[in-house]
CSV table of C-alpha atoms in Angstrom, one decimal:
chain,number,residue,atom,x,y,z
R,18,MET,CA,-19.9,-47.6,26.0
R,19,ARG,CA,-16.3,-46.6,27.0
R,20,ARG,CA,-15.2,-47.3,24.0
R,21,LEU,CA,-17.9,-46.1,21.7
R,22,ALA,CA,-17.2,-43.0,24.2
R,23,ALA,CA,-13.9,-42.5,23.6
R,24,LEU,CA,-14.2,-42.5,20.1
R,25,PHE,CA,-16.7,-40.6,20.3
R,26,MET,CA,-14.6,-37.7,21.8
R,27,LEU,CA,-11.6,-38.2,19.1
R,28,THR,CA,-14.4,-37.6,17.0
R,29,LEU,CA,-15.2,-34.3,18.3
R,30,LEU,CA,-11.5,-33.2,18.7
R,31,GLY,CA,-10.8,-33.6,15.4
R,32,ALA,CA,-13.3,-31.9,13.9
R,33,CYS,CA,-11.8,-29.3,15.9
R,34,SER,CA,-8.5,-29.7,14.7
R,35,ALA,CA,-10.1,-29.5,10.9
R,36,VAL,CA,-12.0,-25.9,11.8
R,37,ASP,CA,-9.0,-24.8,13.5
R,38,ASP,CA,-6.7,-25.5,10.3
R,39,LEU,CA,-8.8,-23.1,8.5
R,40,SER,CA,-9.3,-20.5,10.1
R,41,PRO,CA,-7.4,-17.3,9.4
R,42,LEU,CA,-3.9,-16.9,10.7
R,43,SER,CA,-2.9,-14.3,12.8
R,44,PRO,CA,-0.3,-12.5,15.1
R,45,SER,CA,0.2,-13.8,18.8
R,46,SER,CA,-0.2,-10.3,19.6
R,47,SER,CA,-3.6,-9.6,18.3
R,48,SER,CA,-6.8,-11.6,18.9
R,49,SER,CA,-7.9,-10.3,14.9
R,50,PRO,CA,-6.6,-11.8,11.9
R,51,THR,CA,-4.3,-9.6,9.4
R,52,VAL,CA,-6.1,-11.4,6.4
R,53,ALA,CA,-9.9,-10.4,7.2
R,54,VAL,CA,-10.3,-12.3,2.9
R,55,ARG,CA,-7.6,-14.3,1.2
R,56,ALA,CA,-7.8,-13.5,-2.4
R,57,PRO,CA,-11.1,-11.4,-2.1
R,58,ARG,CA,-11.8,-10.7,-6.1
R,59,PHE,CA,-13.4,-7.4,-6.3
R,60,GLU,CA,-15.5,-5.7,-8.8
R,61,ASP,CA,-14.2,-3.4,-11.1
R,62,SER,CA,-16.1,-0.2,-13.6
R,63,LYS,CA,-13.3,-0.8,-15.9
R,64,PRO,CA,-11.6,-4.4,-16.0
R,65,HIS,CA,-8.3,-5.1,-18.1
R,66,GLU,CA,-8.9,-8.9,-19.4
R,67,TRP,CA,-5.9,-10.8,-17.6
R,68,ASP,CA,-3.8,-13.0,-19.8
R,69,SER,CA,-2.1,-13.9,-16.9
R,70,GLY,CA,-0.5,-12.9,-13.2
R,71,ALA,CA,-4.3,-12.1,-12.6
R,72,PRO,CA,-4.6,-10.0,-9.2
R,73,TRP,CA,-6.8,-12.0,-7.9
R,74,ASN,CA,-5.0,-15.5,-7.6
R,75,TYR,CA,-2.4,-12.6,-4.6
R,76,ALA,CA,-3.7,-14.0,-1.0
R,77,VAL,CA,-3.5,-9.8,0.5
R,78,HIS,CA,-5.4,-6.9,-0.9
R,79,GLY,CA,-5.7,-3.0,-0.2
R,80,THR,CA,-6.6,0.1,-1.2
R,81,ASP,CA,-5.2,3.6,-1.4
R,82,VAL,CA,-7.5,6.9,-0.5
R,83,SER,CA,-7.3,10.6,-0.6
R,84,LYS,CA,-8.9,13.7,-0.1
R,85,TYR,CA,-11.5,11.9,-2.9
R,86,GLN,CA,-12.5,9.1,-1.0
R,87,THR,CA,-14.5,10.7,2.3
R,88,SER,CA,-16.2,9.3,5.2
R,89,VAL,CA,-15.2,5.8,4.3
R,90,ASP,CA,-16.9,2.5,6.2
R,91,TRP,CA,-13.7,1.2,6.8
R,92,PRO,CA,-15.0,-2.0,8.7
R,93,THR,CA,-17.5,-3.2,6.0
R,94,ALA,CA,-14.3,-2.1,3.9
R,95,LYS,CA,-12.2,-4.6,5.5
R,96,ALA,CA,-14.6,-7.0,5.7
R,97,SER,CA,-14.5,-7.0,2.1
R,98,GLY,CA,-11.0,-8.1,1.7
R,99,ILE,CA,-9.4,-4.9,2.0
R,100,SER,CA,-6.3,-5.8,4.4
R,101,PHE,CA,-4.2,-2.3,4.3
R,102,ALA,CA,-4.6,1.0,3.6
R,103,PHE,CA,-2.1,3.8,1.6
R,104,ILE,CA,-3.2,7.3,2.7
R,105,LYS,CA,-2.4,10.4,1.2
R,106,ALA,CA,-0.7,12.8,3.6
R,107,THR,CA,1.2,15.6,2.2
R,108,GLU,CA,2.0,17.0,-1.4
R,109,GLY,CA,4.9,19.2,-2.5
R,110,GLY,CA,6.0,21.6,0.9
R,111,ASP,CA,2.8,23.5,1.4
R,112,ARG,CA,0.0,21.2,1.2
R,113,PHE,CA,-2.0,18.9,3.4
R,114,ASP,CA,-4.9,16.2,2.8
R,115,GLU,CA,-8.1,17.1,4.7
R,116,TYR,CA,-8.8,14.1,5.3
R,117,PHE,CA,-6.1,12.3,6.1
R,118,ASN,CA,-6.5,12.6,10.0
R,119,GLU,CA,-9.8,10.9,9.7
R,120,HIS,CA,-9.1,8.2,7.4
R,121,TRP,CA,-5.6,7.9,9.9
R,122,ALA,CA,-7.8,7.0,12.8
R,123,ARG,CA,-10.4,5.3,11.4
R,124,THR,CA,-8.2,2.9,9.5
R,125,LYS,CA,-6.8,2.0,13.5
R,126,ALA,CA,-10.0,2.3,14.8
R,127,ALA,CA,-10.9,-0.6,12.3
R,128,GLY,CA,-8.0,-2.4,12.6
R,129,VAL,CA,-6.6,-2.1,8.6
R,130,PRO,CA,-2.7,-1.4,9.0
R,131,ARG,CA,-2.0,1.7,7.3
R,132,ALA,CA,0.7,3.8,5.8
R,133,ALA,CA,1.1,7.6,4.8
R,134,TYR,CA,1.9,9.1,1.9
R,135,HIS,CA,3.7,11.7,0.0
R,136,PHE,CA,3.3,13.3,-3.3
R,137,PHE,CA,6.4,14.7,-4.2
R,138,TYR,CA,6.6,17.8,-6.3
R,139,PHE,CA,9.8,19.0,-8.5
R,140,CYS,CA,9.5,22.8,-7.8
R,141,THR,CA,10.0,22.5,-4.0
R,142,PRO,CA,13.5,21.3,-2.3
R,143,ALA,CA,13.3,17.5,-1.2
R,144,ALA,CA,14.9,18.1,1.8
R,145,GLN,CA,11.5,20.9,2.5
R,146,GLN,CA,9.0,18.0,1.9
R,147,ALA,CA,10.5,16.0,4.2
R,148,ARG,CA,9.9,18.6,6.5
R,149,TRP,CA,6.9,19.0,5.9
R,150,PHE,CA,5.6,15.7,5.7
R,151,ILE,CA,7.4,15.1,9.0
R,152,GLN,CA,5.5,18.3,10.4
R,153,ASN,CA,1.6,16.0,9.6
R,154,VAL,CA,2.2,12.6,10.6
R,155,PRO,CA,2.8,11.4,13.6
R,156,VAL,CA,5.1,8.9,14.5
R,157,ASP,CA,3.2,5.9,15.2
R,158,ARG,CA,5.5,2.4,15.6
R,159,SER,CA,2.4,0.0,14.7
R,160,ALA,CA,2.3,2.0,11.2
R,161,MET,CA,3.4,0.5,8.1
R,162,PRO,CA,5.8,2.9,6.7
R,163,PRO,CA,6.1,6.0,4.5
R,164,VAL,CA,5.3,6.4,1.1
R,165,LEU,CA,7.6,8.4,-1.6
R,166,ASP,CA,4.9,8.7,-4.5
R,167,MET,CA,7.0,9.6,-7.6
R,168,GLU,CA,5.4,10.0,-10.9
R,169,TRP,CA,5.3,12.7,-13.9
R,170,ASN,CA,2.1,15.5,-12.9
R,171,PRO,CA,1.7,17.3,-16.3
R,172,LYS,CA,-1.7,18.7,-15.7
R,173,SER,CA,0.0,20.7,-12.0
R,174,PRO,CA,-2.0,24.1,-11.9
R,175,THR,CA,1.5,24.4,-10.4
R,176,CYS,CA,4.7,22.9,-10.6
R,177,ARG,CA,5.1,20.6,-14.2
R,178,LEU,CA,8.3,20.8,-14.0
R,179,ARG,CA,10.4,17.9,-15.0
R,180,PRO,CA,14.0,18.0,-14.2
R,181,ASP,CA,16.7,15.2,-15.7
R,182,ALA,CA,17.6,11.2,-14.7
R,183,ALA,CA,19.8,12.1,-12.4
R,184,THR,CA,18.4,15.1,-10.6
R,185,VAL,CA,15.1,13.0,-9.4
R,186,ARG,CA,17.3,10.4,-7.6
R,187,ALA,CA,19.3,12.7,-5.6
R,188,GLU,CA,15.8,14.0,-4.3
R,189,MET,CA,14.7,10.7,-3.6
R,190,THR,CA,17.7,9.9,-2.0
R,191,THR,CA,17.6,13.5,0.3
R,192,PHE,CA,14.1,12.7,0.9
R,193,LEU,CA,13.9,8.9,1.3
R,194,GLN,CA,16.9,9.4,4.4
R,195,ILE,CA,15.5,12.1,6.0
R,196,VAL,CA,12.1,10.6,6.6
R,197,GLU,CA,14.2,6.9,7.2
R,198,ARG,CA,15.7,8.7,9.9
R,199,HIS,CA,13.2,10.6,11.6
R,200,TYR,CA,10.6,7.3,11.8
R,201,GLY,CA,12.9,4.8,11.8
R,202,LYS,CA,11.3,3.0,9.1
R,203,LYS,CA,12.7,2.3,5.5
R,204,PRO,CA,9.7,4.4,2.9
R,205,ILE,CA,8.3,2.2,0.7
R,206,ILE,CA,8.6,3.7,-3.3
R,207,TYR,CA,5.6,4.4,-5.7
R,208,THR,CA,5.4,5.1,-9.0
R,209,SER,CA,4.4,5.0,-12.3
R,210,VAL,CA,5.5,2.6,-15.7
R,211,ASP,CA,6.6,6.1,-17.7
R,212,PHE,CA,8.4,7.8,-14.3
R,213,PHE,CA,10.3,4.4,-13.7
R,214,ASP,CA,11.8,4.3,-17.5
R,215,ASP,CA,13.0,8.4,-17.7
R,216,ASN,CA,14.5,8.0,-14.5
R,217,ASP,CA,16.7,5.2,-14.8
R,218,LEU,CA,14.4,3.4,-11.4
R,219,SER,CA,15.9,0.3,-12.0
R,220,THR,CA,19.3,1.3,-11.2
R,221,PHE,CA,17.9,2.6,-7.6
R,222,ARG,CA,18.0,-0.1,-4.9
R,223,GLY,CA,17.5,-0.6,-1.4
R,224,TYR,CA,14.1,0.4,-1.3
R,225,PRO,CA,10.8,-1.7,-1.1
R,226,TYR,CA,8.5,-0.5,-4.2
R,227,TRP,CA,5.2,-0.5,-5.0
R,228,LEU,CA,4.5,-0.4,-8.8
R,229,ARG,CA,1.7,0.7,-10.3
R,230,SER,CA,0.3,-1.3,-13.3
R,231,VAL,CA,-3.0,-1.7,-14.3
R,232,ALA,CA,-2.5,-3.1,-17.8
R,233,GLY,CA,-0.1,-6.1,-17.5
R,234,HIS,CA,1.5,-7.3,-14.9
R,235,PRO,CA,4.5,-6.1,-13.4
R,236,ARG,CA,7.1,-8.7,-14.9
R,237,GLU,CA,5.2,-7.6,-17.8
R,238,LYS,CA,6.2,-4.1,-17.3
R,239,TYR,CA,9.2,-4.0,-15.3
R,240,GLY,CA,11.0,-6.5,-15.8
R,241,SER,CA,12.5,-8.2,-13.4
R,242,HIS,CA,12.3,-5.5,-10.9
R,243,PRO,CA,11.3,-6.9,-7.2
R,244,PHE,CA,8.3,-5.3,-5.8
R,245,THR,CA,6.7,-5.2,-2.7
R,246,PHE,CA,2.9,-3.8,-3.7
R,247,TRP,CA,1.4,-3.9,-6.3
R,248,GLN,CA,-1.1,-1.3,-7.5
R,249,TYR,CA,-3.7,-3.3,-10.3
R,250,THR,CA,-6.5,-1.2,-10.9
R,251,GLY,CA,-7.9,2.6,-10.4
R,252,THR,CA,-11.7,1.6,-11.1
R,253,GLY,CA,-12.3,-1.1,-8.9
R,254,ILE,CA,-14.8,-1.1,-6.8
R,255,VAL,CA,-15.0,-2.0,-3.0
R,256,PRO,CA,-17.7,-1.9,-0.8
R,257,GLY,CA,-17.4,0.9,2.1
R,258,LEU,CA,-16.1,3.1,-0.3
R,259,THR,CA,-17.9,5.6,-2.9
R,260,GLY,CA,-16.8,6.0,-6.4
R,261,LYS,CA,-13.8,4.0,-8.0
R,262,SER,CA,-10.8,2.7,-6.3
R,263,ASP,CA,-7.3,1.7,-6.2
R,264,ILE,CA,-6.6,-1.4,-5.2
R,265,ASN,CA,-3.3,-3.2,-4.5
R,266,VAL,CA,-2.1,-6.3,-3.7
R,267,PHE,CA,0.6,-7.4,-1.4
R,268,ASN,CA,3.7,-9.1,-3.3
R,269,GLY,CA,3.5,-12.6,-1.0
R,270,SER,CA,1.3,-15.6,0.8
R,271,GLU,CA,-0.4,-14.5,3.5
R,272,ALA,CA,1.9,-15.7,5.6
R,273,ALA,CA,4.7,-13.9,4.0
R,274,TRP,CA,2.3,-11.2,4.6
R,275,ASN,CA,2.3,-11.2,8.4
R,276,LYS,CA,5.8,-11.6,8.8
R,277,TRP,CA,6.8,-8.7,6.6
R,278,LEU,CA,4.1,-6.7,9.2
R,279,ARG,CA,5.6,-8.0,12.0
R,280,GLN,CA,8.6,-6.7,10.6
R,281,ASN,CA,7.9,-3.3,9.6
R,282,THR,CA,4.8,-2.3,12.1
R,283,ARG,CA,6.7,-2.0,15.6
């Protein structure tokens, strides 16, 4: 009987170990997992036929939002596989996204890591834009690094300037350095294929990149340029968000994501 009892206890312990091995990883400072759903495959209202490098091969997915995504149900979005969010805060030197504060507070309450982003205008000096961003985005050590959104805006009613590449890179440097000094974190650069090529951003190194590429893997559109995040669709369907959604992936494994978060959210 003693031998049978011992075998029974070993069986139970083995079963517990198997369950633990399948449990989501979580940082030591939190009891909740940083990745609720590994490698989710969201629906898309206008899907791209991925020949290679399909986004659902990546473990960690997230979204980005602005005033066009109102009253997001962040717990539902997180449960569906949204593990991070980029939130629009400011634009130019005088525009503030009216939903920023709501998104900023509710993502934190839901335990969704988030970063604030600024949309750059070439009609306002970079230093002035950096001060505007700082004025509106609080210092939060638990937030991901701030983001500089660099893209052309040909439909803008107020600013359609297209400076030369050297001027673009100089303005980027000014903004990035001011923001990094204030928040103590190296900012992320978001950009699109045309802007990247027009301004020789392959030579602009030293910052993590968030690359937009909705019709091919970044290695097809940006060559060997390194990237940390990839925006793979603007027409995704995410539970908890209404309408078409941008969806992104982190370029790495779940373990790499947990390490990146530990390094960048403190």
